PDB file of C-alpha atoms in Angstrom:
ATOM      1  CA  UNK P   3     175.101 -17.421 -98.596  1.00 47.00           C
ATOM      2  CA  UNK P   4     178.386 -15.813 -98.860  1.00 46.00           C
ATOM      3  CA  UNK P   5     179.184 -14.678-102.707  1.00 51.00           C
ATOM      4  CA  UNK P   6     182.363 -16.448-103.980  1.00 56.00           C
ATOM      5  CA  UNK P   7     183.195 -12.684-105.312  1.00 58.00           C
ATOM      6  CA  UNK P   8     183.384 -11.020-101.871  1.00 51.00           C
ATOM      7  CA  UNK P   9     185.630 -14.427-100.568  1.00 49.00           C
ATOM      8  CA  UNK P  10     188.315 -13.563-103.477  1.00 47.00           C
ATOM      9  CA  UNK P  11     188.643  -9.735-102.835  1.00 51.00           C
ATOM     10  CA  UNK P  12     188.934 -10.765 -99.362  1.00 43.00           C
ATOM     11  CA  UNK P  13     191.672 -12.992-100.078  1.00 47.00           C
ATOM     12  CA  UNK P  14     193.101 -11.108-102.494  1.00 52.00           C
ATOM     13  CA  UNK P  15     193.007  -7.935 -99.981  1.00 46.00           C
ATOM     14  CA  UNK P  16     194.521 -10.310 -97.541  1.00 47.00           C
ATOM     15  CA  UNK P  17     197.038 -11.304 -99.508  1.00 52.00           C
ATOM     16  CA  UNK P  18     197.829  -8.020-100.758  1.00 59.00           C
ATOM     17  CA  UNK P  19     198.447  -6.918 -97.825  1.00 51.00           C
ATOM     18  CA  UNK P  20     200.518  -9.834 -95.950  1.00 54.00           C
ATOM     19  CA  UNK P  21     202.894  -9.238 -99.356  1.00 54.00           C
ATOM     20  CA  UNK P  22     203.036  -5.317 -98.341  1.00 56.00           C
ATOM     21  CA  UNK P  23     204.162  -6.211 -94.683  1.00 50.00           C
ATOM     22  CA  UNK P  24     206.191  -9.007 -95.394  1.00 51.00           C
ATOM     23  CA  UNK P  25     208.292  -6.564 -97.852  1.00 53.00           C
ATOM     24  CA  UNK P  26     208.447  -4.191 -95.471  1.00 51.00           C
ATOM     25  CA  UNK P  27     209.336  -6.629 -92.411  1.00 52.00           C
ATOM     26  CA  UNK P  28     212.018  -8.415 -95.133  1.00 56.00           C
ATOM     27  CA  UNK P  29     213.767  -5.367 -96.865  1.00 56.00           C
ATOM     28  CA  UNK P  30     212.214  -1.614 -95.851  1.00 53.00           C
ATOM     29  CA  UNK P  31     212.790  -2.509 -92.112  1.00 51.00           C
ATOM     30  CA  UNK P  32     216.448  -3.191 -92.097  1.00 57.00           C
ATOM     31  CA  UNK P  33     217.524  -0.637 -94.941  1.00 57.00           C
ATOM     32  CA  UNK P  34     215.824   1.788 -92.262  1.00 47.00           C
ATOM     33  CA  UNK P  35     218.001   0.478 -89.552  1.00 50.00           C
ATOM     34  CA  UNK P  36     220.814   0.553 -91.925  1.00 54.00           C
ATOM     35  CA  UNK P  37     220.225   4.058 -92.705  1.00 46.00           C
ATOM     36  CA  UNK P  38     219.931   5.313 -89.266  1.00 47.00           C
ATOM     37  CA  UNK P  39     222.717   3.129 -87.949  1.00 47.00           C
ATOM     38  CA  UNK P  40     225.379   4.553 -90.910  1.00 47.00           C
ATOM     39  CA  UNK P  41     224.200   8.016 -89.753  1.00 45.00           C
ATOM     40  CA  UNK P  42     224.281   7.140 -86.274  1.00 43.00           C
ATOM     41  CA  UNK P  43     227.894   6.143 -86.859  1.00 46.00           C
ATOM     42  CA  UNK P  44     228.794   9.480 -88.926  1.00 43.00           C
ATOM     43  CA  UNK P  45     227.902  11.051 -86.370  1.00 46.00           C
ATOM     44  CA  UNK P  46     230.050   9.145 -83.938  1.00 47.00           C
ATOM     45  CA  UNK P  47     232.655   9.181 -85.982  1.00 50.00           C
ATOM     46  CA  UNK P  48     232.501  13.135 -86.708  1.00 55.00           C
ATOM     47  CA  UNK P  49     232.617  13.824 -82.465  1.00 50.00           C
ATOM     48  CA  UNK P  50     235.386  11.789 -82.027  1.00 54.00           C
ATOM     49  CA  UNK P  51     237.203  12.832 -85.042  1.00 61.00           C
ATOM     50  CA  UNK P  52     236.148  16.565 -83.696  1.00 61.00           C
ATOM     51  CA  UNK P  53     237.602  15.215 -80.134  1.00 67.00           C
ATOM     52  CA  UNK P  54     240.707  13.719 -81.611  1.00 78.00           C
ATOM     53  CA  UNK P  55     241.625  16.790 -84.064  1.00 79.00           C
ATOM     54  CA  UNK P  56     241.372  19.039 -80.342  1.00 82.00           C
ATOM     55  CA  UNK P  57     243.101  16.785 -78.234  1.00 83.00           C
ATOM     56  CA  UNK P  58     246.098  17.235 -80.942  1.00 84.00           C
ATOM     57  CA  UNK P  59     245.657  20.665 -80.938  1.00 86.00           C
ATOM     58  CA  UNK P  60     246.044  20.869 -76.897  1.00 87.00           C
ATOM     59  CA  UNK P  61     249.332  18.488 -77.196  1.00 86.00           C
ATOM     60  CA  UNK P  62     250.937  20.909 -80.202  1.00 89.00           C
ATOM     61  CA  UNK P  63     250.112  23.773 -78.229  1.00 90.00           C
ATOM     62  CA  UNK P  64     251.397  22.350 -75.058  1.00 91.00           C
ATOM     63  CA  UNK P  65     255.265  21.709 -76.674  1.00 90.00           C
ATOM     64  CA  UNK P  66     255.334  24.727 -78.121  1.00 91.00           C
ATOM     65  CA  UNK P  67     254.168  26.033 -74.400  1.00 90.00           C
ATOM     66  CA  UNK P  68     257.246  24.031 -73.323  1.00 93.00           C
ATOM     67  CA  UNK P  69     259.423  25.615 -76.221  1.00 91.00           C
ATOM     68  CA  UNK P  70     258.950  28.201 -75.627  1.00 91.00           C
ATOM     69  CA  UNK P  71     259.767  28.274 -71.960  1.00 92.00           C
ATOM     70  CA  UNK P  72     263.122  25.774 -72.747  1.00 93.00           C
ATOM     71  CA  UNK P  73     264.224  29.027 -75.322  1.00 92.00           C
ATOM     72  CA  UNK P  74     263.856  31.829 -72.099  1.00 91.00           C
ATOM     73  CA  UNK P  75     265.670  29.101 -69.645  1.00 93.00           C
ATOM     74  CA  UNK P  76     268.639  28.341 -72.474  1.00 92.00           C
ATOM     75  CA  UNK P  77     269.081  31.735 -72.638  1.00 92.00           C
ATOM     76  CA  UNK P  78     269.474  32.881 -69.459  1.00 92.00           C
ATOM     77  CA  UNK P  79     271.914  29.763 -68.999  1.00 94.00           C
ATOM     78  CA  UNK P  80     274.075  31.217 -71.734  1.00 93.00           C
ATOM     79  CA  UNK P  81     274.116  34.895 -70.508  1.00 93.00           C
ATOM     80  CA  UNK P  82     275.413  33.017 -66.774  1.00 93.00           C
ATOM     81  CA  UNK P  83     278.171  31.067 -68.902  1.00 94.00           C
ATOM     82  CA  UNK P  84     278.967  33.589 -70.777  1.00 94.00           C
ATOM     83  CA  UNK P  85     279.368  36.117 -68.073  1.00 94.00           C
ATOM     84  CA  UNK P  86     281.651  33.404 -66.434  1.00 93.00           C
ATOM     85  CA  UNK P  87     283.774  32.730 -69.271  1.00 91.00           C
ATOM     86  CA  UNK P  88     284.653  36.127 -69.721  1.00 93.00           C
ATOM     87  CA  UNK P  89     285.219  36.683 -66.283  1.00 91.00           C
ATOM     88  CA  UNK P  90     287.874  33.834 -65.578  1.00 90.00           C
ATOM     89  CA  UNK P  91     289.602  34.669 -69.131  1.00 87.00           C
ATOM     90  CA  UNK P  92     290.234  38.415 -67.387  1.00 86.00           C
ATOM     91  CA  UNK P  93     290.982  37.205 -64.394  1.00 82.00           C
ATOM     92  CA  UNK P  94     293.231  34.376 -65.569  1.00 82.00           C
ATOM     93  CA  UNK P  95     294.837  36.583 -68.001  1.00 82.00           C
ATOM     94  CA  UNK P  96     296.621  38.645 -65.304  1.00 77.00           C
ATOM     95  CA  UNK P  97     297.899  35.905 -63.112  1.00 77.00           C
ATOM     96  CA  UNK P  98     298.997  33.269 -65.861  1.00 80.00           C
ATOM     97  CA  UNK P  99     301.634  35.651 -67.402  1.00 75.00           C
ATOM     98  CA  UNK P 100     303.455  35.050 -64.039  1.00 76.00           C
ATOM     99  CA  UNK P 101     303.782  31.218 -64.361  1.00 79.00           C
ATOM    100  CA  UNK P 102     304.678  30.951 -69.097  1.00 75.00           C
ATOM    101  CA  UNK P 103     307.541  31.810 -70.406  1.00 77.00           C
ATOM    102  CA  UNK P 104     308.583  35.131 -71.703  1.00 74.00           C
ATOM    103  CA  UNK P 105     308.170  33.591 -75.739  1.00 77.00           C
ATOM    104  CA  UNK P 106     304.478  32.694 -74.490  1.00 73.00           C
ATOM    105  CA  UNK P 107     303.220  36.209 -73.161  1.00 77.00           C
ATOM    106  CA  UNK P 108     303.462  37.940 -76.400  1.00 81.00           C
ATOM    107  CA  UNK P 109     300.743  35.814 -77.643  1.00 83.00           C
ATOM    108  CA  UNK P 110     299.200  36.362 -74.744  1.00 85.00           C
ATOM    109  CA  UNK P 111     296.516  38.722 -76.211  1.00 87.00           C
ATOM    110  CA  UNK P 112     295.161  36.101 -78.618  1.00 90.00           C
ATOM    111  CA  UNK P 113     292.982  35.562 -75.856  1.00 90.00           C
ATOM    112  CA  UNK P 114     291.093  38.835 -76.025  1.00 92.00           C
ATOM    113  CA  UNK P 115     290.522  38.381 -79.891  1.00 92.00           C
ATOM    114  CA  UNK P 116     289.385  34.739 -79.195  1.00 92.00           C
ATOM    115  CA  UNK P 117     287.077  35.819 -76.546  1.00 93.00           C
ATOM    116  CA  UNK P 118     285.928  38.734 -78.766  1.00 94.00           C
ATOM    117  CA  UNK P 119     285.221  35.804 -81.657  1.00 94.00           C
ATOM    118  CA  UNK P 120     283.217  33.451 -79.182  1.00 94.00           C
ATOM    119  CA  UNK P 121     281.162  36.821 -77.953  1.00 94.00           C
ATOM    120  CA  UNK P 122     279.558  36.927 -81.556  1.00 95.00           C
ATOM    121  CA  UNK P 123     278.960  33.435 -80.995  1.00 95.00           C
ATOM    122  CA  UNK P 124     277.000  33.821 -78.459  1.00 95.00           C
ATOM    123  CA  UNK P 125     275.233  36.243 -79.847  1.00 95.00           C
ATOM    124  CA  UNK P 126     274.491  34.002 -82.468  1.00 95.00           C
ATOM    125  CA  UNK P 127     273.135  31.534 -80.236  1.00 94.00           C
ATOM    126  CA  UNK P 128     270.840  34.660 -78.755  1.00 95.00           C
ATOM    127  CA  UNK P 129     269.275  34.897 -81.881  1.00 94.00           C
ATOM    128  CA  UNK P 130     268.398  31.567 -82.518  1.00 94.00           C
ATOM    129  CA  UNK P 131     266.759  31.312 -79.065  1.00 94.00           C
ATOM    130  CA  UNK P 132     264.477  33.859 -79.766  1.00 94.00           C
ATOM    131  CA  UNK P 133     263.823  32.393 -83.621  1.00 94.00           C
ATOM    132  CA  UNK P 134     263.100  29.577 -81.716  1.00 93.00           C
ATOM    133  CA  UNK P 135     260.417  31.243 -79.027  1.00 93.00           C
ATOM    134  CA  UNK P 136     258.877  33.472 -82.260  1.00 92.00           C
ATOM    135  CA  UNK P 137     257.952  30.525 -83.924  1.00 93.00           C
ATOM    136  CA  UNK P 138     256.847  28.464 -80.535  1.00 92.00           C
ATOM    137  CA  UNK P 139     254.541  31.438 -80.027  1.00 92.00           C
ATOM    138  CA  UNK P 140     253.215  31.473 -83.767  1.00 93.00           C
ATOM    139  CA  UNK P 141     252.040  27.717 -83.088  1.00 91.00           C
ATOM    140  CA  UNK P 142     250.192  28.775 -79.842  1.00 92.00           C
ATOM    141  CA  UNK P 143     248.737  31.375 -81.509  1.00 91.00           C
ATOM    142  CA  UNK P 144     247.716  29.434 -84.724  1.00 91.00           C
ATOM    143  CA  UNK P 145     245.996  27.326 -82.352  1.00 89.00           C
ATOM    144  CA  UNK P 146     244.238  30.312 -80.631  1.00 88.00           C
ATOM    145  CA  UNK P 147     243.141  31.431 -84.216  1.00 88.00           C
ATOM    146  CA  UNK P 148     241.098  28.182 -84.830  1.00 86.00           C
ATOM    147  CA  UNK P 149     239.258  28.719 -81.186  1.00 84.00           C
ATOM    148  CA  UNK P 150     238.392  31.732 -82.112  1.00 86.00           C
ATOM    149  CA  UNK P 151     236.623  31.104 -85.372  1.00 85.00           C
ATOM    150  CA  UNK P 152     234.513  28.599 -82.960  1.00 82.00           C
ATOM    151  CA  UNK P 153     233.759  31.230 -80.398  1.00 83.00           C
ATOM    152  CA  UNK P 154     234.728  34.995 -80.920  1.00 82.00           C
ATOM    153  CA  UNK P 155     234.126  35.695 -77.330  1.00 83.00           C
ATOM    154  CA  UNK P 156     237.494  34.283 -76.559  1.00 82.00           C
ATOM    155  CA  UNK P 157     239.130  36.945 -78.321  1.00 81.00           C
ATOM    156  CA  UNK P 158     238.080  39.046 -75.357  1.00 80.00           C
ATOM    157  CA  UNK P 159     240.409  37.411 -72.755  1.00 81.00           C
ATOM    158  CA  UNK P 160     243.381  36.750 -74.609  1.00 83.00           C
ATOM    159  CA  UNK P 161     245.679  39.426 -75.614  1.00 79.00           C
ATOM    160  CA  UNK P 162     248.820  37.860 -77.376  1.00 80.00           C
ATOM    161  CA  UNK P 163     247.096  36.979 -81.116  1.00 82.00           C
ATOM    162  CA  UNK P 164     249.158  36.397 -84.192  1.00 83.00           C
ATOM    163  CA  UNK P 165     248.324  40.588 -84.724  1.00 83.00           C
ATOM    164  CA  UNK P 166     249.613  41.381 -81.094  1.00 83.00           C
ATOM    165  CA  UNK P 167     252.697  39.371 -81.140  1.00 86.00           C
ATOM    166  CA  UNK P 168     255.879  41.389 -80.999  1.00 85.00           C
ATOM    167  CA  UNK P 169     258.216  40.722 -84.310  1.00 88.00           C
ATOM    168  CA  UNK P 170     261.283  38.787 -83.209  1.00 90.00           C
ATOM    169  CA  UNK P 171     263.808  41.782 -84.165  1.00 89.00           C
ATOM    170  CA  UNK P 172     262.134  44.442 -81.667  1.00 88.00           C
ATOM    171  CA  UNK P 173     264.378  46.550 -79.310  1.00 86.00           C
ATOM    172  CA  UNK P 174     263.875  47.107 -75.756  1.00 85.00           C
ATOM    173  CA  UNK P 175     263.601  43.244 -75.470  1.00 90.00           C
ATOM    174  CA  UNK P 176     265.634  40.952 -72.833  1.00 91.00           C
ATOM    175  CA  UNK P 177     267.183  39.143 -75.931  1.00 93.00           C
ATOM    176  CA  UNK P 178     267.931  42.315 -77.507  1.00 94.00           C
ATOM    177  CA  UNK P 179     269.234  43.934 -74.232  1.00 95.00           C
ATOM    178  CA  UNK P 180     271.210  40.701 -73.497  1.00 95.00           C
ATOM    179  CA  UNK P 181     272.670  40.482 -77.033  1.00 95.00           C
ATOM    180  CA  UNK P 182     273.855  43.837 -76.656  1.00 96.00           C
ATOM    181  CA  UNK P 183     275.770  43.589 -73.231  1.00 96.00           C
ATOM    182  CA  UNK P 184     277.667  40.854 -74.958  1.00 96.00           C
ATOM    183  CA  UNK P 185     278.211  42.677 -77.761  1.00 97.00           C
ATOM    184  CA  UNK P 186     279.834  45.302 -76.010  1.00 96.00           C
ATOM    185  CA  UNK P 187     281.724  43.104 -73.764  1.00 96.00           C
ATOM    186  CA  UNK P 188     283.195  41.845 -77.003  1.00 96.00           C
ATOM    187  CA  UNK P 189     284.199  44.853 -78.166  1.00 96.00           C
ATOM    188  CA  UNK P 190     286.046  45.736 -75.059  1.00 95.00           C
ATOM    189  CA  UNK P 191     287.267  42.589 -75.517  1.00 94.00           C
ATOM    190  CA  UNK P 192     288.675  43.221 -78.844  1.00 94.00           C
ATOM    191  CA  UNK P 193     289.452  46.759 -77.942  1.00 95.00           C
ATOM    192  CA  UNK P 194     291.977  45.364 -75.467  1.00 93.00           C
ATOM    193  CA  UNK P 195     293.560  42.566 -77.606  1.00 92.00           C
ATOM    194  CA  UNK P 196     293.901  45.174 -80.223  1.00 93.00           C
ATOM    195  CA  UNK P 197     296.005  47.520 -77.641  1.00 93.00           C
ATOM    196  CA  UNK P 198     298.333  44.716 -76.370  1.00 91.00           C
ATOM    197  CA  UNK P 199     298.660  44.162 -80.303  1.00 90.00           C
ATOM    198  CA  UNK P 200     300.162  47.687 -80.361  1.00 90.00           C
ATOM    199  CA  UNK P 201     297.680  48.692 -83.074  1.00 91.00           C
ATOM    200  CA  UNK P 202     297.199  52.038 -83.718  1.00 94.00           C
ATOM    201  CA  UNK P 203     294.291  53.591 -81.562  1.00 94.00           C
ATOM    202  CA  UNK P 204     292.455  55.013 -84.765  1.00 95.00           C
ATOM    203  CA  UNK P 205     292.726  51.481 -86.455  1.00 94.00           C
ATOM    204  CA  UNK P 206     291.752  50.390 -83.300  1.00 94.00           C
ATOM    205  CA  UNK P 207     288.079  52.075 -82.601  1.00 95.00           C
ATOM    206  CA  UNK P 208     287.504  51.717 -86.671  1.00 96.00           C
ATOM    207  CA  UNK P 209     287.741  48.048 -85.656  1.00 95.00           C
ATOM    208  CA  UNK P 210     286.183  47.787 -82.340  1.00 96.00           C
ATOM    209  CA  UNK P 211     283.128  50.086 -83.785  1.00 96.00           C
ATOM    210  CA  UNK P 212     283.178  47.929 -87.035  1.00 96.00           C
ATOM    211  CA  UNK P 213     283.109  44.866 -84.982  1.00 95.00           C
ATOM    212  CA  UNK P 214     280.312  46.059 -82.807  1.00 95.00           C
ATOM    213  CA  UNK P 215     278.064  47.005 -85.565  1.00 95.00           C
ATOM    214  CA  UNK P 216     278.518  43.282 -87.182  1.00 95.00           C
ATOM    215  CA  UNK P 217     276.734  41.968 -83.887  1.00 95.00           C
ATOM    216  CA  UNK P 218     273.906  44.096 -83.919  1.00 94.00           C
ATOM    217  CA  UNK P 219     273.432  44.051 -87.207  1.00 94.00           C
ATOM    218  CA  UNK P 220     273.634  40.099 -87.361  1.00 94.00           C
ATOM    219  CA  UNK P 221     271.077  40.773 -84.665  1.00 94.00           C
ATOM    220  CA  UNK P 222     268.677  42.984 -86.660  1.00 92.00           C
ATOM    221  CA  UNK P 223     269.215  41.246 -89.911  1.00 92.00           C
ATOM    222  CA  UNK P 224     268.758  37.705 -89.070  1.00 92.00           C
ATOM    223  CA  UNK P 225     265.523  38.005 -86.598  1.00 92.00           C
ATOM    224  CA  UNK P 226     263.897  40.189 -88.952  1.00 88.00           C
ATOM    225  CA  UNK P 227     264.711  38.165 -91.893  1.00 87.00           C
ATOM    226  CA  UNK P 228     264.715  34.772 -90.118  1.00 85.00           C
ATOM    227  CA  UNK P 229     268.237  33.865 -91.712  1.00 78.00           C
TER     228      UNK P 229
END
């Protein structure tokens, strides 16, 4: 005959086991699933954020690259336009004297003075394009530094970095020689204009040299201090 105490113990164990199983099924398993799901969502979100950041950097790099290319192309366009303008004004000065009244001819040398002023304006444009190129190059190199931190071996394959990027005011660059050429042509125009206005030779030379110094000094100063 089965002892009542044994039955009570068995029922108690069964009830306790059932309660534990119910608790695990009702509360513990959903909680674990929730934690696992949250962890997975966090990891997925982090991966998505990384992908989004890299995509954003790609877009920024492409924009900076296009801006630097555009700055180089604009420099060439400006130089071609200046040379065309310079040639047209100098060539037109000779031909226009035959068709304008004599009382106007005495004011024609002003065209050379205006041309020298325009030459300085063109130099300022070259300076601004150099600054724009340097800003774009800095952005691209900052993005490179981000990837260098993730993979140091990339430094062995990339030449231009923030510490190796040429300074904007560096001499012996295409921008500098372009500005130097414009400054020389502007100085010649200024000297011709002053000569036609019968300015004394010594004063003419001093003014022309001062103009040349201002042009080249502006190039150096504005690029070095990013004015």
